[in-house]
PDB file of C-alpha atoms in Angstrom:
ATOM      1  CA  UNK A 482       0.000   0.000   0.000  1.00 73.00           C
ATOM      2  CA  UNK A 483       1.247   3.370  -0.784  1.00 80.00           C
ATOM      3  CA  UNK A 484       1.809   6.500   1.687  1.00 88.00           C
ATOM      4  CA  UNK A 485      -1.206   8.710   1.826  1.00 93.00           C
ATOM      5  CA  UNK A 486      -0.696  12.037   0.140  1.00 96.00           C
ATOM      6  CA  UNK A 487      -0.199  14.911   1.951  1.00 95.00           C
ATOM      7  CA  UNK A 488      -1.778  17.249  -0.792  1.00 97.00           C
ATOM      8  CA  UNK A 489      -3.986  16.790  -3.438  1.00 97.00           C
ATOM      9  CA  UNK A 490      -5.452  19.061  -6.039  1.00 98.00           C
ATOM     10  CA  UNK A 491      -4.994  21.221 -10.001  1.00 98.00           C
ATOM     11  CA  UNK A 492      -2.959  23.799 -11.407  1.00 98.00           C
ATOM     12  CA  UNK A 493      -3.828  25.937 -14.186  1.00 98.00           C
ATOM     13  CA  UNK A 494      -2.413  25.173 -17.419  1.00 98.00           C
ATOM     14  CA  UNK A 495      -3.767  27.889 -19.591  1.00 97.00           C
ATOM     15  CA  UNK A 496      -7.580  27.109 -19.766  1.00 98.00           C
ATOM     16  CA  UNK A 497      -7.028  23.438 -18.686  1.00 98.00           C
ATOM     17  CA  UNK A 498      -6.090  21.614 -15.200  1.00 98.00           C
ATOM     18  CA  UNK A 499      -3.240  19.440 -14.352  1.00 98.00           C
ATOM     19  CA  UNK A 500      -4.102  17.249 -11.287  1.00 98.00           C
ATOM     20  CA  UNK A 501      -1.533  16.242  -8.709  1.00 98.00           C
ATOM     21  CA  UNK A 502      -0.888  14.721  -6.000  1.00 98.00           C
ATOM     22  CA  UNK A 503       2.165  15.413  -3.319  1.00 98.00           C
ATOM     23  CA  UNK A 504       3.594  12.443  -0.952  1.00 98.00           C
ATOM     24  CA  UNK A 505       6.046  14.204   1.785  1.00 97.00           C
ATOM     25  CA  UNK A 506       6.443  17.541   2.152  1.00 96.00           C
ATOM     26  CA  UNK A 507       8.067  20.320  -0.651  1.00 96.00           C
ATOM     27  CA  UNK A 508      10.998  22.116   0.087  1.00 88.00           C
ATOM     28  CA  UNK A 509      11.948  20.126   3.597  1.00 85.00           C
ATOM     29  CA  UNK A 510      15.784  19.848   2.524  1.00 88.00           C
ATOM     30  CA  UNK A 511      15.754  17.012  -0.403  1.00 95.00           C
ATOM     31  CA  UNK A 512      14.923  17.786  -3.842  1.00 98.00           C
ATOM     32  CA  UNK A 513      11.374  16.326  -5.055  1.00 98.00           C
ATOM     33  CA  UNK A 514      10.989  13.513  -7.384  1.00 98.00           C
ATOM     34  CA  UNK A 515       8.604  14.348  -9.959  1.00 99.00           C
ATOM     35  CA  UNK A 516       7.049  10.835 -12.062  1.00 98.00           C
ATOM     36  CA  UNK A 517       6.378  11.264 -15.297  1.00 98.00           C
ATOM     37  CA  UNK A 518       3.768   8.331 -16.599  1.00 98.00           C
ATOM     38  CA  UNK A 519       3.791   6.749 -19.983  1.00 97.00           C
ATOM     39  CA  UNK A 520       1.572   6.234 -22.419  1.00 95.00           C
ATOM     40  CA  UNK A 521       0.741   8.870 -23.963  1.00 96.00           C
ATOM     41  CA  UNK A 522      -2.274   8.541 -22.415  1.00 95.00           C
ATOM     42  CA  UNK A 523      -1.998   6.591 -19.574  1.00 96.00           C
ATOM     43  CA  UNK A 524      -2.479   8.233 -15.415  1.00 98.00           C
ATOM     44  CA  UNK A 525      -0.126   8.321 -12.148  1.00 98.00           C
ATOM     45  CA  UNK A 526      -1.746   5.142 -11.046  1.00 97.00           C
ATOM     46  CA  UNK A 527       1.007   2.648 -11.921  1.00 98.00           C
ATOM     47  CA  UNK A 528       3.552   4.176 -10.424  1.00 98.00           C
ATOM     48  CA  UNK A 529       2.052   4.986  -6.816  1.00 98.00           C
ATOM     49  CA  UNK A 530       4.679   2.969  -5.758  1.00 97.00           C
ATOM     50  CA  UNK A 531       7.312   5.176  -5.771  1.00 98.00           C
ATOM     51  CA  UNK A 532       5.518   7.074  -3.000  1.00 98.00           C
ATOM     52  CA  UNK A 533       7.641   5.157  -1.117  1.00 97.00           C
ATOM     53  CA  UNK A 534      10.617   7.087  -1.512  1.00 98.00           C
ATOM     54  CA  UNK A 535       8.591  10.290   1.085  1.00 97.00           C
ATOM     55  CA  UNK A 536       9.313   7.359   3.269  1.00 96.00           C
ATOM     56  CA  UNK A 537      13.354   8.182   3.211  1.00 94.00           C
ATOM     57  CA  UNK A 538      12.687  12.060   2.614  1.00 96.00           C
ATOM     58  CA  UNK A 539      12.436  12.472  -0.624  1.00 97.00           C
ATOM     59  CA  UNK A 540       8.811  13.731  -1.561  1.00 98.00           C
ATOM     60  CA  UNK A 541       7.017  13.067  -4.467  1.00 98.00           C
ATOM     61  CA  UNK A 542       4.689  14.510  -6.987  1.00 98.00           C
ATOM     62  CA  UNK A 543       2.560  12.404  -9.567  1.00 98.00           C
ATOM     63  CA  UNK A 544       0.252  14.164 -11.720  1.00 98.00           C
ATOM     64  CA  UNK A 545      -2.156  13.065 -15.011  1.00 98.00           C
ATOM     65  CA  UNK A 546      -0.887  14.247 -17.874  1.00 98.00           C
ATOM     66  CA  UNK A 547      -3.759  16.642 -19.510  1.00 98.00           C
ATOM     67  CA  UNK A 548      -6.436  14.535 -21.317  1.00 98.00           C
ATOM     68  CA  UNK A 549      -6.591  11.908 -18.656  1.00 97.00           C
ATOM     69  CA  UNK A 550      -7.445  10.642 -15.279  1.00 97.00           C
ATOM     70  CA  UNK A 551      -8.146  13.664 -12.974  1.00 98.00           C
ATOM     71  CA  UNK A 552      -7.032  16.335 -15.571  1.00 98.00           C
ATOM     72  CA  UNK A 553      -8.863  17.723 -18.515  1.00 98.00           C
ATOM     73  CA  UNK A 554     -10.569  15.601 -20.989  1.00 98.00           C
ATOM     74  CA  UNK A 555     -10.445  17.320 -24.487  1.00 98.00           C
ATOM     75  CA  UNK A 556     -11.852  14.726 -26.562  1.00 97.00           C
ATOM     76  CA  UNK A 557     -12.660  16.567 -29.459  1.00 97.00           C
ATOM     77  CA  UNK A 558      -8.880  18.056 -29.911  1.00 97.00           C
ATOM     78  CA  UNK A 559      -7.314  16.509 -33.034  1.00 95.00           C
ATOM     79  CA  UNK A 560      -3.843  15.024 -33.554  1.00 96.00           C
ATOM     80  CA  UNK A 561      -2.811  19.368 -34.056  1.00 97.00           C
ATOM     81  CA  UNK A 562      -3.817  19.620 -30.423  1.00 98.00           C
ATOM     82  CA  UNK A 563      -1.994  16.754 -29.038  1.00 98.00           C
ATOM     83  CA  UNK A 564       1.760  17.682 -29.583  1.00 98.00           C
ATOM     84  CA  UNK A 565       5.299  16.596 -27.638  1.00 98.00           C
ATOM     85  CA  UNK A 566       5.647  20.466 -27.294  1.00 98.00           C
ATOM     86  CA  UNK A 567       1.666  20.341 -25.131  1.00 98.00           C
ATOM     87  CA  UNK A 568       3.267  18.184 -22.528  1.00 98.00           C
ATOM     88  CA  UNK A 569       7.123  19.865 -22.320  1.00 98.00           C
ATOM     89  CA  UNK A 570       4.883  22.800 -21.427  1.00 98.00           C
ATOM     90  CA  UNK A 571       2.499  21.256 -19.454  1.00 98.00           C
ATOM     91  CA  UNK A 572       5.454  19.501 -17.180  1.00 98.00           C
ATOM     92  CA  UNK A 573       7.477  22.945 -16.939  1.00 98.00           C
ATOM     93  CA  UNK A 574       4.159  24.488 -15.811  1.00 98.00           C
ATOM     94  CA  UNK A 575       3.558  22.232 -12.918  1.00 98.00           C
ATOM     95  CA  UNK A 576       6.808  22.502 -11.532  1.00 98.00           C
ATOM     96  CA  UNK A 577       6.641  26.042 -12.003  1.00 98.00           C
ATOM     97  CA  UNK A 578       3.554  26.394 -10.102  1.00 98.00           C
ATOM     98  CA  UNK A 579       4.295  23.992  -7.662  1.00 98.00           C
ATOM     99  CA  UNK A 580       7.730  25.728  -6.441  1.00 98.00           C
ATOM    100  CA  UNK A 581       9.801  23.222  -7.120  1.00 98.00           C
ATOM    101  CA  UNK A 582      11.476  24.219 -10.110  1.00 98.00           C
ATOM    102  CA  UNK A 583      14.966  25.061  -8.163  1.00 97.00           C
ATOM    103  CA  UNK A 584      15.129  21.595  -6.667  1.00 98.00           C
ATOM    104  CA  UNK A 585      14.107  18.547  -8.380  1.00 98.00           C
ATOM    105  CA  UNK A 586      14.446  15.035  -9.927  1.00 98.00           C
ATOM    106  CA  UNK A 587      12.855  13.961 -13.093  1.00 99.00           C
ATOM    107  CA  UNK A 588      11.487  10.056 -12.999  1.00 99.00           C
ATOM    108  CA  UNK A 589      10.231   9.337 -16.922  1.00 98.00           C
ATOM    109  CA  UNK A 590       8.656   6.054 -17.225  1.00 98.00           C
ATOM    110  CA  UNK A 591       8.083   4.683 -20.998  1.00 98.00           C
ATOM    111  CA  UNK A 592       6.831   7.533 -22.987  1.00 98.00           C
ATOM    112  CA  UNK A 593       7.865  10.230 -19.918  1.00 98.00           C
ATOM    113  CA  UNK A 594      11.163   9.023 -20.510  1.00 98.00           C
ATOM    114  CA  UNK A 595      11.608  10.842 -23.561  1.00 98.00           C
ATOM    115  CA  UNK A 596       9.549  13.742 -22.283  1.00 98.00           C
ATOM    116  CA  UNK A 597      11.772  13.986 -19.910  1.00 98.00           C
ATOM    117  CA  UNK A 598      14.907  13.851 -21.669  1.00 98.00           C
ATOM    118  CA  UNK A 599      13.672  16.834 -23.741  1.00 98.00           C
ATOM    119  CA  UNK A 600      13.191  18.754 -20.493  1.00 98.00           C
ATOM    120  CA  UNK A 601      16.602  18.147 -19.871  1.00 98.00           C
ATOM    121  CA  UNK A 602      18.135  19.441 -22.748  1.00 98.00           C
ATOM    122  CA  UNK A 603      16.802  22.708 -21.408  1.00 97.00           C
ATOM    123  CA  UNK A 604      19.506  22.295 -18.971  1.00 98.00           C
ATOM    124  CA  UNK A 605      17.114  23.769 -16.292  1.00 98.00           C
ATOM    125  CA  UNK A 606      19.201  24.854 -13.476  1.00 96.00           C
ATOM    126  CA  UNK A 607      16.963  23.489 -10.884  1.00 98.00           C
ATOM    127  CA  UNK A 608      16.586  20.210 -12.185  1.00 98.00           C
ATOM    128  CA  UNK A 609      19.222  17.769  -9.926  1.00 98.00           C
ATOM    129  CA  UNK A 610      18.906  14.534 -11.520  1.00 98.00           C
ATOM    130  CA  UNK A 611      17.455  12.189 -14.238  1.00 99.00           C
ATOM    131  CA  UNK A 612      15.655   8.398 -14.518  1.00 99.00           C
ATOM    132  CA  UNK A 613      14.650   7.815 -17.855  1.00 99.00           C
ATOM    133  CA  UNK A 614      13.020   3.939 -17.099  1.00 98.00           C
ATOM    134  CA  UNK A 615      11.780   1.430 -19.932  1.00 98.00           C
ATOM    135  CA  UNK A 616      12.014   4.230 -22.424  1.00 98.00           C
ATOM    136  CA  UNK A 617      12.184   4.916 -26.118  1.00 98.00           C
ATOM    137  CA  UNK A 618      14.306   7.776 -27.779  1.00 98.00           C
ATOM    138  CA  UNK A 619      13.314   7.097 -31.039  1.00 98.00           C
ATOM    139  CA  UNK A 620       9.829   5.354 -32.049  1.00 96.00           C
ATOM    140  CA  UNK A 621      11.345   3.703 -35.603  1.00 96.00           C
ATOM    141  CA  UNK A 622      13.688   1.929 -33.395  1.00 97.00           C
ATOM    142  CA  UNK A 623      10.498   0.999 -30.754  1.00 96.00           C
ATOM    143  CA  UNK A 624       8.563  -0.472 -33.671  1.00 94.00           C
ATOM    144  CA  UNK A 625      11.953  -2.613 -35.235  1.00 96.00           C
ATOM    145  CA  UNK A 626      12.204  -4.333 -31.830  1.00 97.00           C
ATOM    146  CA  UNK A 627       8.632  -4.787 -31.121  1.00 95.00           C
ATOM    147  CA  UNK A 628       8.256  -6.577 -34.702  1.00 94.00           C
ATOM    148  CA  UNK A 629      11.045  -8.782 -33.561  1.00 96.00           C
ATOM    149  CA  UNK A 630       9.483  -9.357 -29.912  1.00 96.00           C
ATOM    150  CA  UNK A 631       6.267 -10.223 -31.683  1.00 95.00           C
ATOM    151  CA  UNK A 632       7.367 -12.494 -33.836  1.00 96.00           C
ATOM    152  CA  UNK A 633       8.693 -15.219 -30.911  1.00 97.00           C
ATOM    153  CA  UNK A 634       5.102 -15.318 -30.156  1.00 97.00           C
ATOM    154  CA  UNK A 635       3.406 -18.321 -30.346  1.00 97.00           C
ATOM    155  CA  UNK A 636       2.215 -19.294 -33.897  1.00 97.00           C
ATOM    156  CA  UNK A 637      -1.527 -19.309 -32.895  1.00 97.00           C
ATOM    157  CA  UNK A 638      -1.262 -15.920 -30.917  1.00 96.00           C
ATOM    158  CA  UNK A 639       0.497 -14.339 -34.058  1.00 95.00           C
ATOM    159  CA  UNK A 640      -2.098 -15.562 -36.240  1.00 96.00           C
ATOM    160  CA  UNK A 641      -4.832 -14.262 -33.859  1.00 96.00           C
ATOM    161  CA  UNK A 642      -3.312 -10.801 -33.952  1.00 93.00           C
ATOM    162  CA  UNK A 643      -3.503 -10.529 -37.809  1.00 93.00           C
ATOM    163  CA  UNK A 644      -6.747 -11.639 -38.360  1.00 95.00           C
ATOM    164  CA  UNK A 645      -7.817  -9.120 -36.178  1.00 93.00           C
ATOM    165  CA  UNK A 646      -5.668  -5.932 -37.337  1.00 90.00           C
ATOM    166  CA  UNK A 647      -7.407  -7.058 -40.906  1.00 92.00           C
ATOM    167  CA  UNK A 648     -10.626  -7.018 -40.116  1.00 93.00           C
ATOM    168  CA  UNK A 649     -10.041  -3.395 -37.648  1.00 89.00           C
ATOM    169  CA  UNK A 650     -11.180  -5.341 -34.759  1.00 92.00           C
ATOM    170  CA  UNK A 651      -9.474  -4.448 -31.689  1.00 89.00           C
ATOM    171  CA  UNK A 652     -11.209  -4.122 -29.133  1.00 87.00           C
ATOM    172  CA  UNK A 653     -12.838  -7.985 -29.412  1.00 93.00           C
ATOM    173  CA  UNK A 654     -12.047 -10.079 -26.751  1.00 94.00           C
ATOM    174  CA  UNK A 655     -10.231 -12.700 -28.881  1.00 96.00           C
ATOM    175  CA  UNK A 656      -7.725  -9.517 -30.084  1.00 93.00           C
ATOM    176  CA  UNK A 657      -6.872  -8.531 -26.174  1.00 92.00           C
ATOM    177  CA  UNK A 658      -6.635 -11.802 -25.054  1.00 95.00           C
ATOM    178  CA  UNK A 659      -3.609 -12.661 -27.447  1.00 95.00           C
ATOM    179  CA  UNK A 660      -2.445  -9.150 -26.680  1.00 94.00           C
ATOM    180  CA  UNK A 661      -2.435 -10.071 -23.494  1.00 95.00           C
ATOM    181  CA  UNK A 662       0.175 -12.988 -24.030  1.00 97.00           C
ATOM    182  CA  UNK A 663       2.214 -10.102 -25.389  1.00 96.00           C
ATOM    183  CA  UNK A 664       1.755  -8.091 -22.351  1.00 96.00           C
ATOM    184  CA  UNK A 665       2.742 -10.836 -19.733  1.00 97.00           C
ATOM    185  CA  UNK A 666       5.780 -11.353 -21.478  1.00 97.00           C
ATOM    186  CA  UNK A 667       7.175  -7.895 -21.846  1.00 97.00           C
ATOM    187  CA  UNK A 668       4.958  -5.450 -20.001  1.00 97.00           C
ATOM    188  CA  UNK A 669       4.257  -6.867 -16.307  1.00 97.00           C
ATOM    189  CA  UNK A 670       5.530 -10.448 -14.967  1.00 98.00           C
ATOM    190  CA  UNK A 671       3.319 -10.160 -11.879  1.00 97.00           C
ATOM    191  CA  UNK A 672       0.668 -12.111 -12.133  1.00 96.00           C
ATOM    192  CA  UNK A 673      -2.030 -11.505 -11.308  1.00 96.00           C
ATOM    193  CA  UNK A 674      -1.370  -7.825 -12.281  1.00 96.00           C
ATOM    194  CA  UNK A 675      -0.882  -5.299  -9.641  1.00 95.00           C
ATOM    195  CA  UNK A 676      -3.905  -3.236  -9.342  1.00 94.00           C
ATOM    196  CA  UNK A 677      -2.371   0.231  -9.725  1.00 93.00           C
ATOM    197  CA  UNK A 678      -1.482  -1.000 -13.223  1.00 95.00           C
ATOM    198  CA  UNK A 679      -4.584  -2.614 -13.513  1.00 94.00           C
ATOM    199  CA  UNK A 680      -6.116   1.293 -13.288  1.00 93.00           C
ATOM    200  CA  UNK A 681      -3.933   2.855 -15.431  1.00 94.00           C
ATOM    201  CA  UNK A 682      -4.434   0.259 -17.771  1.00 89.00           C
ATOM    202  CA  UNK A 683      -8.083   0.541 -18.177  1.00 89.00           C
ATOM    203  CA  UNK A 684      -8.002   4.285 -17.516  1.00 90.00           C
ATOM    204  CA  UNK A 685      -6.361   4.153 -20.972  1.00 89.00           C
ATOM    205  CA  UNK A 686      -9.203   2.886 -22.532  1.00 86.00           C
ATOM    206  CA  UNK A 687     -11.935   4.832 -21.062  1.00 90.00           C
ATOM    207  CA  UNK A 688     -10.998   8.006 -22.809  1.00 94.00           C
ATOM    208  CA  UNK A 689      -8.358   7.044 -25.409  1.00 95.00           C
ATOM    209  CA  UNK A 690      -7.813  10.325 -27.035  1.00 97.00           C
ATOM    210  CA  UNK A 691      -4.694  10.862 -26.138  1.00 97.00           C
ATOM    211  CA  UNK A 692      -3.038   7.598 -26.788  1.00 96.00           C
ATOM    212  CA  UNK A 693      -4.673   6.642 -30.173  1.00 94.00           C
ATOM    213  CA  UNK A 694      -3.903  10.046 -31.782  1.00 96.00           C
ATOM    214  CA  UNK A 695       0.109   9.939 -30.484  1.00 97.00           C
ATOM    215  CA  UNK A 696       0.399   6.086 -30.543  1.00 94.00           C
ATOM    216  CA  UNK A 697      -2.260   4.295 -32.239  1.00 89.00           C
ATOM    217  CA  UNK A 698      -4.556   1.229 -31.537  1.00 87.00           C
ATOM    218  CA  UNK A 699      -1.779  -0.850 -30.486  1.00 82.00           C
ATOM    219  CA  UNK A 700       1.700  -1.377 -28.972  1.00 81.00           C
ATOM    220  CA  UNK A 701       2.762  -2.660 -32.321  1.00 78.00           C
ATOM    221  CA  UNK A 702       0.776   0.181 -34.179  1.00 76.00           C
ATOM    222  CA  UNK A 703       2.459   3.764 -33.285  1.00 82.00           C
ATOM    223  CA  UNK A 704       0.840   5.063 -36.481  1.00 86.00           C
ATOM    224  CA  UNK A 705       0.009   8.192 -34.599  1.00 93.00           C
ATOM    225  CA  UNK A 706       1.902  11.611 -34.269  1.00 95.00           C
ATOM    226  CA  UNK A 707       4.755   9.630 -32.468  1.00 96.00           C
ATOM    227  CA  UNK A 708       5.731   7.214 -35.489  1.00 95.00           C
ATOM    228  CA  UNK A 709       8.410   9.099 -36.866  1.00 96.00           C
ATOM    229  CA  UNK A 710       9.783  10.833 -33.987  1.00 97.00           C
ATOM    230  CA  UNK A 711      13.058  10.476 -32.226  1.00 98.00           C
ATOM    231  CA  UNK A 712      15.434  12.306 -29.837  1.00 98.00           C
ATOM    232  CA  UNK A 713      18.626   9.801 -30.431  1.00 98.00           C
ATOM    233  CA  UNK A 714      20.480  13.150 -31.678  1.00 98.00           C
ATOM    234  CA  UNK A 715      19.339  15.464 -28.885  1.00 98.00           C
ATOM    235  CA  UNK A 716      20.398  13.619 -26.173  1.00 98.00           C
ATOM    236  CA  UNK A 717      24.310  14.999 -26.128  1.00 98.00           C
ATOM    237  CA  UNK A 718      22.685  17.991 -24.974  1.00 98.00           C
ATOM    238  CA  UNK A 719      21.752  16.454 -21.384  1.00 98.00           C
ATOM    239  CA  UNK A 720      24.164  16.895 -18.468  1.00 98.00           C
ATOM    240  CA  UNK A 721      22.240  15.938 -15.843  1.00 98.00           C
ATOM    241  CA  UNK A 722      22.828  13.058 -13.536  1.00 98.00           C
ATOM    242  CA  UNK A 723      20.905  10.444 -15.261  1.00 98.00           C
ATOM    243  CA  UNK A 724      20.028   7.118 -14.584  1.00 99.00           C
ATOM    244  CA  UNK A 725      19.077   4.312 -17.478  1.00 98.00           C
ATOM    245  CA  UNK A 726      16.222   1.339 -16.084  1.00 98.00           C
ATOM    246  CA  UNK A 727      15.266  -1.360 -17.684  1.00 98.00           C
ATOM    247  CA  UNK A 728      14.097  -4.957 -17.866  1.00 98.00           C
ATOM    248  CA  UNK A 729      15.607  -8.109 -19.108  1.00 98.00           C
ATOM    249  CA  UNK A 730      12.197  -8.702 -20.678  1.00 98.00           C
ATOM    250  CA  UNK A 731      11.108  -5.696 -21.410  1.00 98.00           C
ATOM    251  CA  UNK A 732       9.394  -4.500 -24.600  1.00 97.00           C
ATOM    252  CA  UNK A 733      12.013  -1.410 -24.560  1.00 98.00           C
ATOM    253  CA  UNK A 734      14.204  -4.000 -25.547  1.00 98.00           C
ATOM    254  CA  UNK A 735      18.075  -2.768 -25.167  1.00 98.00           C
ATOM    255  CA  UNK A 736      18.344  -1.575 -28.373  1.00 98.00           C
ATOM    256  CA  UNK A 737      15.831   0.617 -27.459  1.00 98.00           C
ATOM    257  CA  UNK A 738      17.560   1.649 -24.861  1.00 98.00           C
ATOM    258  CA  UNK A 739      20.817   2.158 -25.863  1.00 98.00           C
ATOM    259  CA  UNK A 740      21.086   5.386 -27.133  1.00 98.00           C
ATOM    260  CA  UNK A 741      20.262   7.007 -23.632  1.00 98.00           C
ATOM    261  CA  UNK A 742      23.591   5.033 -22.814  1.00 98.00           C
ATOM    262  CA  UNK A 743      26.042   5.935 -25.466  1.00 98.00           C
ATOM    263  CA  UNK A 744      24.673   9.169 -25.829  1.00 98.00           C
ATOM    264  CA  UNK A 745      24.480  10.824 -22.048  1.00 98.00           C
ATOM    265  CA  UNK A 746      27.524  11.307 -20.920  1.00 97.00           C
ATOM    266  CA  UNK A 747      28.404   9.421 -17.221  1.00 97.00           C
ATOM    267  CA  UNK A 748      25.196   7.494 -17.266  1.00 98.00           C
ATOM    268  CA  UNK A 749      24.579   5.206 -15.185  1.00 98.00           C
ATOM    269  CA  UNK A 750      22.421   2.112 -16.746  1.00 98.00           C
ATOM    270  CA  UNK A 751      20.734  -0.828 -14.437  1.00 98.00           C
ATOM    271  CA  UNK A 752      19.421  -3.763 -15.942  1.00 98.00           C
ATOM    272  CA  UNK A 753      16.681  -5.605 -13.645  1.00 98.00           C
ATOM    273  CA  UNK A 754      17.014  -9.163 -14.479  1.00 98.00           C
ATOM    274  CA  UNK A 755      13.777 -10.372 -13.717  1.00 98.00           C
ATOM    275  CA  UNK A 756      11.907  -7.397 -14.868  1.00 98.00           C
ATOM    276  CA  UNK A 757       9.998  -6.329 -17.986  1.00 98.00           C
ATOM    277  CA  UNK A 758       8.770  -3.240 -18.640  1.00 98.00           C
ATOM    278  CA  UNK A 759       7.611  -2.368 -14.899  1.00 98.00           C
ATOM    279  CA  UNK A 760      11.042  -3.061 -12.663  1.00 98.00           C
ATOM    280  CA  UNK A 761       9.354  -1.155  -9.709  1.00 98.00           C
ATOM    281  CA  UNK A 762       6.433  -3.311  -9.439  1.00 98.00           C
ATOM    282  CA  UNK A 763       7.463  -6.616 -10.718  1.00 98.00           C
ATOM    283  CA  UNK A 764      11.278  -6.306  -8.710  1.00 98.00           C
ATOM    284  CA  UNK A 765      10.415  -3.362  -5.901  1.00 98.00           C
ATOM    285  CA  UNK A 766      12.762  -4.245  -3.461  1.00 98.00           C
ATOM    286  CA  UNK A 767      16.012  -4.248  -5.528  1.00 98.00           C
ATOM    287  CA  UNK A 768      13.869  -1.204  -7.660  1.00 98.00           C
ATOM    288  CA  UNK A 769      14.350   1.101  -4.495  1.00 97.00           C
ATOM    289  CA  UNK A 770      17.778   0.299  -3.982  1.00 98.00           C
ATOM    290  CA  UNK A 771      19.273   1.064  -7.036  1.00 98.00           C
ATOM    291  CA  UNK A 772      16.475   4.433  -6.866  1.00 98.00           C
ATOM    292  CA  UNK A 773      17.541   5.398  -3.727  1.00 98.00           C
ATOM    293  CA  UNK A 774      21.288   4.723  -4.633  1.00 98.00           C
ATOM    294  CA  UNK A 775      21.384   7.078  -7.012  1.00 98.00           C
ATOM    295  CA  UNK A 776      18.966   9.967  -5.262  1.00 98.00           C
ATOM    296  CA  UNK A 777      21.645   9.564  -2.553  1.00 98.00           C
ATOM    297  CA  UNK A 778      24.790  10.560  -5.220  1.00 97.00           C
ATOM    298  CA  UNK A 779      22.958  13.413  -6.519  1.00 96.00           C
TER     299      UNK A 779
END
């Protein structure tokens, strides 16, 4: 069970609302630890866990990225609306408004990894460290590995998946179940599946705005806005303190990876052996180690 928060509530982002929520207290003496969810499109839920860390004095902030869970729905924005550029200005916002922005850590999971890698190569004076987890820096690489993590599947779930992607079909049963054999593999090894994942899982679907117009249908279909895009040469620009996560099984396969690596100069990369794409749920004890490891060197 995670710490209660201490402080719940919005900012204004222009006409729109960010929520948050705040475990610990701001500006006691240790720099907070802002986590940055994935999707696009997904909430805070899945990563509640890191709450934990208010526990050793660090405090945290989670937040919904606008266009889900407890921040504004815009359903009727099109794929113009729903830029990187939104949510680099949505994230500098809330730490702006929160008063944090002189003393902070960055934790990007998935998609925040790269959204927070481009807040980095702001070089924002305030900003004390970086953990880019399980995340991309370029999508054309994402896809390349995920066609090669899809094809070890079994023959019958592969064959599954195509008849449905023919026909458009989705969001049948048949189509998530064999997705699902995808997701066990390379997403979360806990079975059954923690229920703060659980939440932001199905949060995705009940508005998915958001994460079809950036991603698409799929994991294997980004044919959204986020298709093409990549950061790979960008990242020499960070020189924050920045540490890599990642699974052994995880669907940001190390090739994925990588280029946080060779590209970040003094990075520090850990490798969670019997992890996928969620190390802090599916290995949480050796997770906050290696977390609190580095929040301790910064």
């Amino acid at each position: 069970m995670s710490p209660q928060p201490s402080a719940k509530g919005t900012v204004p982002f222009g006409p729109y609302r960010t929520w948050y929520r705040v475990t610990g207290e701001l500006g006691a003496g240790r720099p907070a630890v802002v986590a940055v969810h994935g999707g696009p499109g997904s909430t805070h839920d899945y990563l509640l866990p890191l709450a934990r860390l208010a526990e050793d004095g660090w405090p945290v902030v989670h937040y919904d990225q606008l266009g889900n869970g407890g921040s504004t729905h815009l359903p009727d924005k099109g794929a113009d609306f729903w830029t990187v550029e939104l949510f680099e200005k949505e994230l500098d916002n809330l730490v702006r408004k929160l008063g944090i922005a002189d003393d902070y850590v960055l934790y990007g999971q998935s998609w925040g990894g790269p959204l927070c890698a481009r807040h980095a190569m702001g070089r924002p004076p305030g900003l004390r460290g970086l953990v880019v987890a399980n995340a991309p820096a370029s999508y054309p690489i994402w896809l390349q590995e995920m066609a090669r993590l899809r094809a070890d599947l079994p023959p019958d779930v592969q064959e599954t998946l195509r008849r449905h992607e023919a026909a458009g079909t989705y969001e049948t049963q048949e189509y998530l179940a064999a997705m699902r054999v995808f997701y066990d593999r390379h997403v979360c090894r806990v079975q059954p599946w923690p229920r703060d994942f659980l939440s932001s899982f199905m949060e995705i679907y009940n508005d998915p705005t958001v994460y079809y117009t950036m991603n698409g249908p799929t994991e294997f279909h980004v044919i959204g806005t986020l298709k093409d895009w990549s950061i790979v040469d960008e990242l020499d620009a960070i020189e924050t303190p920045t540490l890599i996560v990642s699974g052994r099984h995880d669907e940001a396969t190390e090739t994925v990876v990588r280029p946080y690596k060779d590209r970040i100069r003094g990075a520090r990369w850990e490798i969670f052996e019997e992890s996928s794409h969620l190390p802090h749920l599916e290995e949480p004890e050796r997770f906050r180690e290696v977390l609190t490891d580095f929040l301790k060197s910064l």
